[in-house]
XYZ file of C-alpha atoms in Angstrom:
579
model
C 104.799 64.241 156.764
C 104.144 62.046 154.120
C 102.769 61.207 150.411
C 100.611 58.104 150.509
C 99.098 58.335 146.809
C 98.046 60.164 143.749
C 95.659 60.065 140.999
C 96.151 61.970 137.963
C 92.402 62.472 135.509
C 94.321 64.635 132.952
C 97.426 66.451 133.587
C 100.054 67.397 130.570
C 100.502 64.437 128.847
C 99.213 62.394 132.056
C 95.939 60.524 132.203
C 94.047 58.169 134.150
C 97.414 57.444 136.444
C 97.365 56.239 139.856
C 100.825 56.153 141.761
C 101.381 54.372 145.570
C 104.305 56.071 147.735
C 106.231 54.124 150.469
C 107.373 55.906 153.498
C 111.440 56.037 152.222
C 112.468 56.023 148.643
C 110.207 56.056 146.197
C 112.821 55.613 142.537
C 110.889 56.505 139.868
C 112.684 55.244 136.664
C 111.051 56.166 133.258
C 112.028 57.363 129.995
C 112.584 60.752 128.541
C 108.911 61.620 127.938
C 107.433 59.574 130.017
C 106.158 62.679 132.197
C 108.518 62.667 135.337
C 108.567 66.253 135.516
C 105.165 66.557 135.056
C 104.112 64.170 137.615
C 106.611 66.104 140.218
C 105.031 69.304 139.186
C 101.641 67.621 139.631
C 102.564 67.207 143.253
C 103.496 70.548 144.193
C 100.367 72.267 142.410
C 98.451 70.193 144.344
C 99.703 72.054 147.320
C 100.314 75.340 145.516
C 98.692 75.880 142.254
C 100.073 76.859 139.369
C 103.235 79.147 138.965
C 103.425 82.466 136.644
C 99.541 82.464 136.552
C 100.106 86.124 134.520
C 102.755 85.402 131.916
C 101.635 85.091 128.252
C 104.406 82.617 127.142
C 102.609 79.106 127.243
C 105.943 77.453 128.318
C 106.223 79.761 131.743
C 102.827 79.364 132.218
C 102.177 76.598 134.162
C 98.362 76.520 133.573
C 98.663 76.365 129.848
C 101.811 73.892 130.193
C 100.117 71.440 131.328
C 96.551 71.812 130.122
C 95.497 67.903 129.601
C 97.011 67.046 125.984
C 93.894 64.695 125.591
C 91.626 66.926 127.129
C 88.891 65.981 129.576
C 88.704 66.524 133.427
C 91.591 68.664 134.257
C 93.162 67.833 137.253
C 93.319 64.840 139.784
C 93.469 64.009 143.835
C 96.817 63.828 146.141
C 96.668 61.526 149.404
C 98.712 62.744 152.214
C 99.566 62.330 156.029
C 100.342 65.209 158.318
C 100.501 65.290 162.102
C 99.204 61.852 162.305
C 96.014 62.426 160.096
C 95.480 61.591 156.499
C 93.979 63.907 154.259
C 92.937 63.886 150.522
C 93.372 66.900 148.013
C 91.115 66.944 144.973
C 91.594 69.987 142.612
C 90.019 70.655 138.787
C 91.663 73.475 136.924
C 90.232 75.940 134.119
C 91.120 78.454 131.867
C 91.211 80.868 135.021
C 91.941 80.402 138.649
C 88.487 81.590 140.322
C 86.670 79.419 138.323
C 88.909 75.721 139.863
C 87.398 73.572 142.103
C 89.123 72.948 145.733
C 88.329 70.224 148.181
C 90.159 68.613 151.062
C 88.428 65.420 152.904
C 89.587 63.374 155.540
C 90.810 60.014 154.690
C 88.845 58.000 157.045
C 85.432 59.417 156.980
C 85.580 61.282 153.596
C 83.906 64.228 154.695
C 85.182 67.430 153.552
C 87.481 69.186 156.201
C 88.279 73.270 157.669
C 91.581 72.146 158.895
C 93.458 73.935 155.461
C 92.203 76.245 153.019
C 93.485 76.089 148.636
C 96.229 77.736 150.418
C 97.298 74.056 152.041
C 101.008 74.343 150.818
C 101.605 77.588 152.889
C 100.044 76.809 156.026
C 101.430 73.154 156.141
C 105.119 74.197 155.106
C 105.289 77.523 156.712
C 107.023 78.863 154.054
C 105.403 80.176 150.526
C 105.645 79.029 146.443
C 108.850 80.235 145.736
C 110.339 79.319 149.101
C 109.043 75.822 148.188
C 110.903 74.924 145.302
C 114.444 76.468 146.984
C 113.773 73.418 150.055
C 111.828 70.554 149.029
C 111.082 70.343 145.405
C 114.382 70.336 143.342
C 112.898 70.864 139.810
C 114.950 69.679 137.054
C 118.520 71.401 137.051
C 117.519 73.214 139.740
C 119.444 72.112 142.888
C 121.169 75.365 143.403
C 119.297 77.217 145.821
C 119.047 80.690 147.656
C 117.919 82.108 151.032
C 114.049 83.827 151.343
C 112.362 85.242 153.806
C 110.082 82.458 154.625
C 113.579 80.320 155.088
C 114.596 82.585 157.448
C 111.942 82.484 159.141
C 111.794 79.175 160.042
C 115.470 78.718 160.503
C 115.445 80.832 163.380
C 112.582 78.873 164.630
C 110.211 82.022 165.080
C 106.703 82.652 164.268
C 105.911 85.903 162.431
C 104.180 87.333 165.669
C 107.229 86.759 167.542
C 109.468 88.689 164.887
C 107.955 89.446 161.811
C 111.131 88.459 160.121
C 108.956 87.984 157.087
C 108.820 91.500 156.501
C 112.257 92.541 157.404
C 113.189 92.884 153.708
C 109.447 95.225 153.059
C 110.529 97.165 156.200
C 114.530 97.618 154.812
C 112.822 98.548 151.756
C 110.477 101.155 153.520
C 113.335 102.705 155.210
C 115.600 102.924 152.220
C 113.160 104.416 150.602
C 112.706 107.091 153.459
C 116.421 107.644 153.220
C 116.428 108.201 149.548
C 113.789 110.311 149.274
C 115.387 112.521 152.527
C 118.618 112.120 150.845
C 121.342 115.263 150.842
C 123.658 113.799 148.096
C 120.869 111.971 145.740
C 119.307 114.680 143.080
C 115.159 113.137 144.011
C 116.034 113.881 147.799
C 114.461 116.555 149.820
C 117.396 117.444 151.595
C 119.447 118.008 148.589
C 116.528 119.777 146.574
C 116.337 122.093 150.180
C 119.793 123.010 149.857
C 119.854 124.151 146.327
C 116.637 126.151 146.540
C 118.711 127.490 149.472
C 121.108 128.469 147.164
C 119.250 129.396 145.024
C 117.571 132.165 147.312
C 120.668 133.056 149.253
C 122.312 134.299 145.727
C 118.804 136.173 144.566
C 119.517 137.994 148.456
C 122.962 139.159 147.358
C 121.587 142.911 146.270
C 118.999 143.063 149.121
C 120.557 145.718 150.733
C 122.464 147.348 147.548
C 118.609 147.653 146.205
C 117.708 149.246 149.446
C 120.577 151.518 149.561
C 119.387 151.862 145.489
C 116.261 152.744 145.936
C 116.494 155.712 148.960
C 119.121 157.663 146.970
C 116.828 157.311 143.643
C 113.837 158.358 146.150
C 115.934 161.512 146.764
C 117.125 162.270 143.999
C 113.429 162.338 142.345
C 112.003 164.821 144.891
C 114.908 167.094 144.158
C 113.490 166.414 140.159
C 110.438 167.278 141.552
C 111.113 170.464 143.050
C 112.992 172.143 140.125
C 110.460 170.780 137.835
C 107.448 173.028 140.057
C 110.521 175.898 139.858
C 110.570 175.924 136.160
C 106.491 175.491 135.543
C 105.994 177.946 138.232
C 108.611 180.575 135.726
C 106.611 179.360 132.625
C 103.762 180.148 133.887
C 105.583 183.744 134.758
C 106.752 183.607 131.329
C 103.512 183.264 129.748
C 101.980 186.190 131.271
C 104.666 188.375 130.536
C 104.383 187.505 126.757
C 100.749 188.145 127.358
C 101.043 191.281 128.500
C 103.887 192.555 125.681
C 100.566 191.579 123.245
C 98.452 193.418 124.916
C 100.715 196.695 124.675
C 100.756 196.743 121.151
C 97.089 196.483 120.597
C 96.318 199.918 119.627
C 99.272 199.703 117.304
C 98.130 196.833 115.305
C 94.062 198.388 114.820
C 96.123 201.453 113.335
C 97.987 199.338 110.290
C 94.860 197.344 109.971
C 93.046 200.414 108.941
C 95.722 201.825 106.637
C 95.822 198.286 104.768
C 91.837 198.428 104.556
C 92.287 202.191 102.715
C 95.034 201.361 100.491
C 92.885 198.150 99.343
C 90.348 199.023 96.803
C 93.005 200.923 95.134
C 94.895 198.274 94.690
C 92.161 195.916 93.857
C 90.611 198.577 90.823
C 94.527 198.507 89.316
C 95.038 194.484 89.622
C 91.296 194.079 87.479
C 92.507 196.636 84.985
C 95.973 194.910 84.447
C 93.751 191.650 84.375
C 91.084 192.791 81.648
C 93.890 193.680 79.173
C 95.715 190.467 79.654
C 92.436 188.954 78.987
C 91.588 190.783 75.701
C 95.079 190.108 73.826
C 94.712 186.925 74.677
C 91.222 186.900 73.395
C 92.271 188.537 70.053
C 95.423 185.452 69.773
C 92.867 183.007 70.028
C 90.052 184.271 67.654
C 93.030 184.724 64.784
C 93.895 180.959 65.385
C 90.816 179.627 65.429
C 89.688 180.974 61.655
C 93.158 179.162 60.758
C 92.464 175.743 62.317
C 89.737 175.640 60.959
C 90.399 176.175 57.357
C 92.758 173.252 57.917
C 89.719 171.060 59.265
C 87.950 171.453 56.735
C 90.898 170.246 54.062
C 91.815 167.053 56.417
C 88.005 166.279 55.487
C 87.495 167.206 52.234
C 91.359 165.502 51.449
C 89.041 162.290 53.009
C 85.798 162.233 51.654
C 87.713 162.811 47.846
C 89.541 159.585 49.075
C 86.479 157.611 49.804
C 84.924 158.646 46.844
C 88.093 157.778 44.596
C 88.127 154.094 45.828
C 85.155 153.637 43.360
C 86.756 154.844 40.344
C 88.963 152.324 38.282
C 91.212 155.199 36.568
C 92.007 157.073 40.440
C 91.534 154.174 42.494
C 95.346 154.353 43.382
C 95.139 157.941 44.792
C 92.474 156.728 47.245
C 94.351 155.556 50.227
C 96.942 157.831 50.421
C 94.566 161.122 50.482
C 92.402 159.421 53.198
C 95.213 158.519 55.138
C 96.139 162.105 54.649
C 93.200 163.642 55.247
C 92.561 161.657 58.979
C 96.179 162.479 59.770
C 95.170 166.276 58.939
C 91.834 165.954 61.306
C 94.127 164.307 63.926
C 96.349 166.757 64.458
C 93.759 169.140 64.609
C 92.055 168.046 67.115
C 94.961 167.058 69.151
C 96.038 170.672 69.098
C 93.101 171.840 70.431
C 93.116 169.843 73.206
C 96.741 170.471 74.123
C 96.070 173.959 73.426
C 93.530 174.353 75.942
C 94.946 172.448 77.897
C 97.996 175.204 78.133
C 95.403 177.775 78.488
C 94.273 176.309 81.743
C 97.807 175.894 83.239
C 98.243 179.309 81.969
C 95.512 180.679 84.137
C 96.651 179.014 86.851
C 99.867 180.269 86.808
C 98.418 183.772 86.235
C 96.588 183.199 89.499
C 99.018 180.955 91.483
C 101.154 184.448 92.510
C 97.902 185.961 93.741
C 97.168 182.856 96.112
C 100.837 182.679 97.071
C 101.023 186.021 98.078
C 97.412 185.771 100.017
C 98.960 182.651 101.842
C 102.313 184.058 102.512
C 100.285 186.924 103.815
C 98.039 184.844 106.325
C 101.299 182.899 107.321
C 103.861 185.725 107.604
C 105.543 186.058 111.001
C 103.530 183.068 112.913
C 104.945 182.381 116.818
C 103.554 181.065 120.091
C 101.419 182.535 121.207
C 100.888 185.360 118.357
C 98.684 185.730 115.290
C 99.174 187.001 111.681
C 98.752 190.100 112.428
C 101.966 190.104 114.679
C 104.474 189.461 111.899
C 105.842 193.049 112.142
C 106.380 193.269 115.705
C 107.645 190.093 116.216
C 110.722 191.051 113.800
C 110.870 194.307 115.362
C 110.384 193.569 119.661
C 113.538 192.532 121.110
C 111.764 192.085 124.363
C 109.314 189.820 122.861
C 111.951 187.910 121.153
C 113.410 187.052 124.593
C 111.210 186.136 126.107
C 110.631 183.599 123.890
C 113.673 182.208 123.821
C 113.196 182.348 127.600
C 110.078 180.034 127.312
C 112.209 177.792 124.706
C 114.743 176.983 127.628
C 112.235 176.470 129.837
C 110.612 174.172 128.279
C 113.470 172.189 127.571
C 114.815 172.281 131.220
C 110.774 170.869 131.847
C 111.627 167.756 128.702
C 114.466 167.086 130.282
C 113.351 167.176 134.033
C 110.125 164.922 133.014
C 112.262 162.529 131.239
C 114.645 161.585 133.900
C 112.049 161.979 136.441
C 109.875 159.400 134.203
C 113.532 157.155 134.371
C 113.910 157.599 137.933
C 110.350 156.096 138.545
C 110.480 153.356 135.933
C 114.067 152.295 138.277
C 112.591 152.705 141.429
C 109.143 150.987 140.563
C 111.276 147.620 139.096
C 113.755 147.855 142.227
C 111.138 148.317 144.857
C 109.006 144.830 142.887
C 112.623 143.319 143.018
C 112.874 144.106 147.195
C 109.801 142.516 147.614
C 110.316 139.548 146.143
C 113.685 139.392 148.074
C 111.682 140.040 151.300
C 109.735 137.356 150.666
C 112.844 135.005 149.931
C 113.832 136.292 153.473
C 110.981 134.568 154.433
C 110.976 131.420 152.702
C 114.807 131.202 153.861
C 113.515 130.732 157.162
C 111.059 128.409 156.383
C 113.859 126.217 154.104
C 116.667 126.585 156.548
C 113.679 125.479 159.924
C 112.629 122.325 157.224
C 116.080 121.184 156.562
C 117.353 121.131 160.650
C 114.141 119.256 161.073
C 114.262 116.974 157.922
C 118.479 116.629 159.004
C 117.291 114.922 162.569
C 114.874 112.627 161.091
C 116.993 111.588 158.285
C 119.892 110.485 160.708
C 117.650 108.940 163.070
C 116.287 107.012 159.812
C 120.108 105.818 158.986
C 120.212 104.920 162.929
C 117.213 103.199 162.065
C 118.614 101.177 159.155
C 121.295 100.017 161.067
C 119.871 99.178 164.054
C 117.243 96.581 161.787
C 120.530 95.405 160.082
C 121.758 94.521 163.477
C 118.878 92.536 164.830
C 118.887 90.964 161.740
C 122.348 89.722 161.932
C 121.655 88.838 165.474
C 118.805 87.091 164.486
C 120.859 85.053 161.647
C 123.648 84.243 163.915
C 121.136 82.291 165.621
C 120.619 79.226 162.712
C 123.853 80.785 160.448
C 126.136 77.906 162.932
C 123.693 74.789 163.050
C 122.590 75.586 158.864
C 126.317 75.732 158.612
C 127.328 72.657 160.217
C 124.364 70.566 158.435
C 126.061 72.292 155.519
C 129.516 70.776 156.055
C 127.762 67.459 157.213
C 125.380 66.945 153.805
C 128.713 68.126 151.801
C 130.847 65.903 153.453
C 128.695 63.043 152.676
C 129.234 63.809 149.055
C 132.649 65.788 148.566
C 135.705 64.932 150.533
C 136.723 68.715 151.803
C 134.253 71.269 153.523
C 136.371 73.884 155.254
C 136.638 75.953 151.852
C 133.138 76.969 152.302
C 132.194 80.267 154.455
C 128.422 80.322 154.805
C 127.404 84.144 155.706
C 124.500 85.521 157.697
C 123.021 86.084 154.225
C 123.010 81.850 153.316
C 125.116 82.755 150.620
C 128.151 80.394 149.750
C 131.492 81.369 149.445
C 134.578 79.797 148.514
C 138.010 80.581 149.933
C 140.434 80.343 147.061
C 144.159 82.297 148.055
C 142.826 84.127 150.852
C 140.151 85.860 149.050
C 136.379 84.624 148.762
C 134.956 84.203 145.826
C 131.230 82.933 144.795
C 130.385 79.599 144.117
C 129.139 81.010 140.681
C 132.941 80.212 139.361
C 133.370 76.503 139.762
C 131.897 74.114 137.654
C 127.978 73.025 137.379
C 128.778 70.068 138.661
C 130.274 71.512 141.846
C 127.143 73.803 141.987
C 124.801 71.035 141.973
C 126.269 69.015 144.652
C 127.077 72.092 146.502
C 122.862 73.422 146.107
C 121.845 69.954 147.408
C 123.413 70.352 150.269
C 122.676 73.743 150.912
C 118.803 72.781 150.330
C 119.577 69.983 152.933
C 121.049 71.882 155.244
C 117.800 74.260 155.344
C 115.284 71.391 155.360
C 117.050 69.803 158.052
C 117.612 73.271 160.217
C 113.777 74.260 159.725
C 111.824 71.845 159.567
C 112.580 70.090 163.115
C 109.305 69.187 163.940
C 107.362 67.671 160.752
C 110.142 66.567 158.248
C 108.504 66.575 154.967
C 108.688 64.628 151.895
C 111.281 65.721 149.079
C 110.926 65.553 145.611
C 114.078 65.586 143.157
C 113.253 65.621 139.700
C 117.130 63.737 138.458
C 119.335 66.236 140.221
C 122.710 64.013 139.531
C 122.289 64.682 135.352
C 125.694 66.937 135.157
C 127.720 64.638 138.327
C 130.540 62.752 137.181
C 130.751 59.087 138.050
C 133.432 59.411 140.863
C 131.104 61.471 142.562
C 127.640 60.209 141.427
C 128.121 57.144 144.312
C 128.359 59.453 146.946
C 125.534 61.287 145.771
C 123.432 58.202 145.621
C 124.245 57.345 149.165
C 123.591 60.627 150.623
C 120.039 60.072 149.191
C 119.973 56.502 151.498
C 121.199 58.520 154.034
C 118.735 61.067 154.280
C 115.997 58.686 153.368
C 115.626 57.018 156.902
C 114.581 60.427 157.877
C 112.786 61.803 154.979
C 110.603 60.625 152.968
C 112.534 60.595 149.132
C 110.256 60.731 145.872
C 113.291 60.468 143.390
C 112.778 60.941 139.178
C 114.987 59.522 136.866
C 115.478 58.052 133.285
C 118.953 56.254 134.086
C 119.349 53.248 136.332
C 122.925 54.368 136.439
C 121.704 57.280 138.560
C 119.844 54.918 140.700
């Protein structure tokens, strides 16, 4: 495969450009600025589109980077031969993807063709974008390279149907993932989460049968509650009709003392009034003799007033005036204040004259109250020993009944919490079984999974050991062209460089960028060379030699002559030293 020619309309700071390839090396020599980069990036979106279509930053977006400085048409047309028929590219880019144009004509007739989609770069190459610039484009100080998929893919000179090597690293992923999530040892993975709630469940079990054990002797011990507790109502109930019955006895004995107290009444009552009246009428006759007396003194507070109104008037007395008014309201004052208080004393007087009355009445209605008795049993219950005991009888029994109830209530309350606490064990029982029938199953499919693993990690070492030797010895070959010594370098199934330094291997990452460079060419060559055995394709190196010293810049040079009688070389430069 080959470029035959290009024409740039507007690209970065590209316009109008035309550019002719030969079949070898194509040196292009131009200034910093000129647009060598750009004009190698041109090449490869022609084939690929842009890179980083997504990111915001106008640099890594490759749209935006190279949006025509100038403006007008954006885009251009590539001319290129593959499998001994020309074709021509034309694309025009936008501000988004789905609104470019793609065409692809045949060189001869012009018409368009179905032989390749926009997705040209893929299904000519085999391999994919990123794949791309790791082989055949070597952007600017980017010779160092890596392994992909796609790489691997063609190295072992397989199609995706017959190995779907392409996917190896998705399906590694997949079963990882399947291991991690079935994981014993990793917090997220079932297997470990199984075993704790087994734990978990196993430790909650540790009373199951204590609480059974618990709960038959509580069981037990409340029907033996039980039964004393229908032993001591059953003697209340006794109790109570004994008491009953000692009432009853003294009925005729309690009509007798009512009628006694009903004769001896009005006598009473006709001796209390007559003690009352006289108490009355002394008091009566105090009062009256007070009264005249008060008011004598009244009637001085006001006259000892009005005289000291008057006098206010009078230019000769004027200076007795206030004093006998104030005197004469103080006099009224007190007067009336004293009646007040007076009566007031009266009142609490006759209260207290009552007060023993009511007492007594109350004291009366109140005297000798019990269970189960009235009023009228105050005298026999201070005088019946019998009734006295059995009262204290019914005391005890009801507090033999308090204290029955209250530990029976306990005994319940116990029982009830134990018997919710069995059940929920019964059912851990249950889910035990479940956890512990889950985890033998999850246990087989989670080692068959690691067999898994390792079985893909064999077939795809197998698989590398097929192109790991020949990538390897185009390796040393491309090297050697360029350095002097090869054997320090151990190439693994991976296509990842080592370097033997005192018996130990150590990456490449440690020597100098110099070293890396020369070291990434030939790596890059070594793939080309190893996949691409059918159509060799063009390669584009956009000044790869910037950081190589001059003792090893020659070499460089003349690996690129090398090569170039089998590939077709687009080289970019702005030294003629490097050339």
């Amino acid at each position: 495969m080959r470029l035959i020619s290009c024409h740039i309309e507007n690209f970065g700071k590209l316009s109008n450009f035309d550019y002719n390839f030969n079949e070898t090396k194509n040196i292009i020599l131009e200034d910093n600025g000129w647009g060598k980069t750009t004009l190698a990036a041109f090449i490869r979106v022609m084939f690929y589109g842009f890179a980083n279509p997504l990111k915001k930053d106008d640099y890594e977006n490759e749209r935006k980077r190279f949006k025509p400085w100038k403006g007008g048409v954006y885009g251009g047309s590539l001319s290129f031969s593959v499998n001994n028929k020309e074709y021509i590219i034309n694309r025009v880019f936008f501000d988004r993807e789905k609104e470019d144009t793609f065409s692809i004509r045949d060189a001869h007739t012009l018409l368009e063709t179905t032989d390749f989609s926009k997705n040209i770069g893929e299904e000519i190459f085999k391999i994919n974008h990123e794949s791309f610039k790791n082989t055949i484009f070597v952007g600017q100080d980017e010779l160092e390279t890596k392994s992909t998929r796609d790489i691997e893919s063609l190295l072992g000179n397989v199609s995706l149907e017959e190995l779907d090597i392409n996917n190896y690293d998705d399906a590694l992923g997949t079963i990882n993932g399947l291991i991690n999530s079935l994981s014993p040892d990793r917090k997220t993975g079932r297997l470990y989460k199984l075993s704790r709630q087994l734990d978990n469940l196993e430790f909650e079990n540790l009373s199951f049968d204590a609480n059974k054990t618990r709960v038959s002797k509580l069981v037990e011990r409340a029907k033996s509650l039980e039964h004393f507790l229908n032993k001591e109502r059953r003697a209340k109930s006794e109790l109570q009709g004994l008491i009953f019955e000692e009432l009853s006895n003294k009925g005729e004995e309690k009509k007798e003392v009512k009628e006694e107290k009903k004769e001896e009444a009005p006598k009473d009552e006709r001796a209390e009034k007559l003690k009352k009246d006289i108490f009355n009428f002394n008091k009566l006759a105090i009062n009256e003799k007070t009264d005249v007396i008060g008011l004598f003194i009244l009637f001085f507070g006001f006259f000892l007033t009005v005289l000291g109104v008057f006098l206010q008037n009078n230019n000769r007395y004027h200076v007795y005036a206030y004093p006998l008014t104030f005197i004469g309201i103080i006099i009224v004052i007190f007067y009336v204040s004293r009646t007040f208080f007076k009566r007031a004393d009266d009142t609490e007087d006759d209260e207290d004259e009552e007060e023993p009355h009511l007492k007594e009445e109350k004291k009366e209605e109140t005297k000798g109250y019990e269970p189960f008795k009235s009023a009228e049993d105050a005298e026999f219950n201070s005088s019946s020993s019998k009734y006295q005991a059995l009262i204290e009888k019914m005391k005890l029994n009801d507090k033999k009944i308090d204290e029955h109830t209250g530990e029976l209530y306990r005994l319940n309350r116990e029982i009830e919490e134990l018997t919710k606490e069995i059940l929920k064990q019964e059912e851990n029982i249950t889910r035990l079984t479940e956890i512990k029938e889950e985890i033998i199953e999850l246990k087989e499919k989670y080692e068959y999974t690691l067999k898994a693993r390792d079985y893909l990690s064999l077939a795809k070492e197998n698989f590398a050991k097929r192109y790991n030797k020949p990538v390897k010895k185009s390796f040393d070959k491309f090297l050697g062209y360029m350095l002097d010594e090869t054997d320090d370098y151990i190439l693994n199934i991976n296509n990842e460089l080592r370097i033997k330094d005192a018996g130990e291997l150590r990456d490449v990452r440690m020597l100098s960028k110099a070293f890396r460079d020369v070291i990434g060419l030939a790596l890059r060559l070594a793939f080309i060379e190893s996949a691409f055995t059918k159509e060799k394709p063009f390669i584009i190196l956009d000044d790869p030699f910037v950081n190589v010293d001059d003792n090893t810049l020659a070499p460089c040079l003349n690996t690129l002559n090398i090569i170039s009688k089998d590939y077709q070389i687009i080289y970019f430069t702005c030294s003629i030293s490097r050339t």
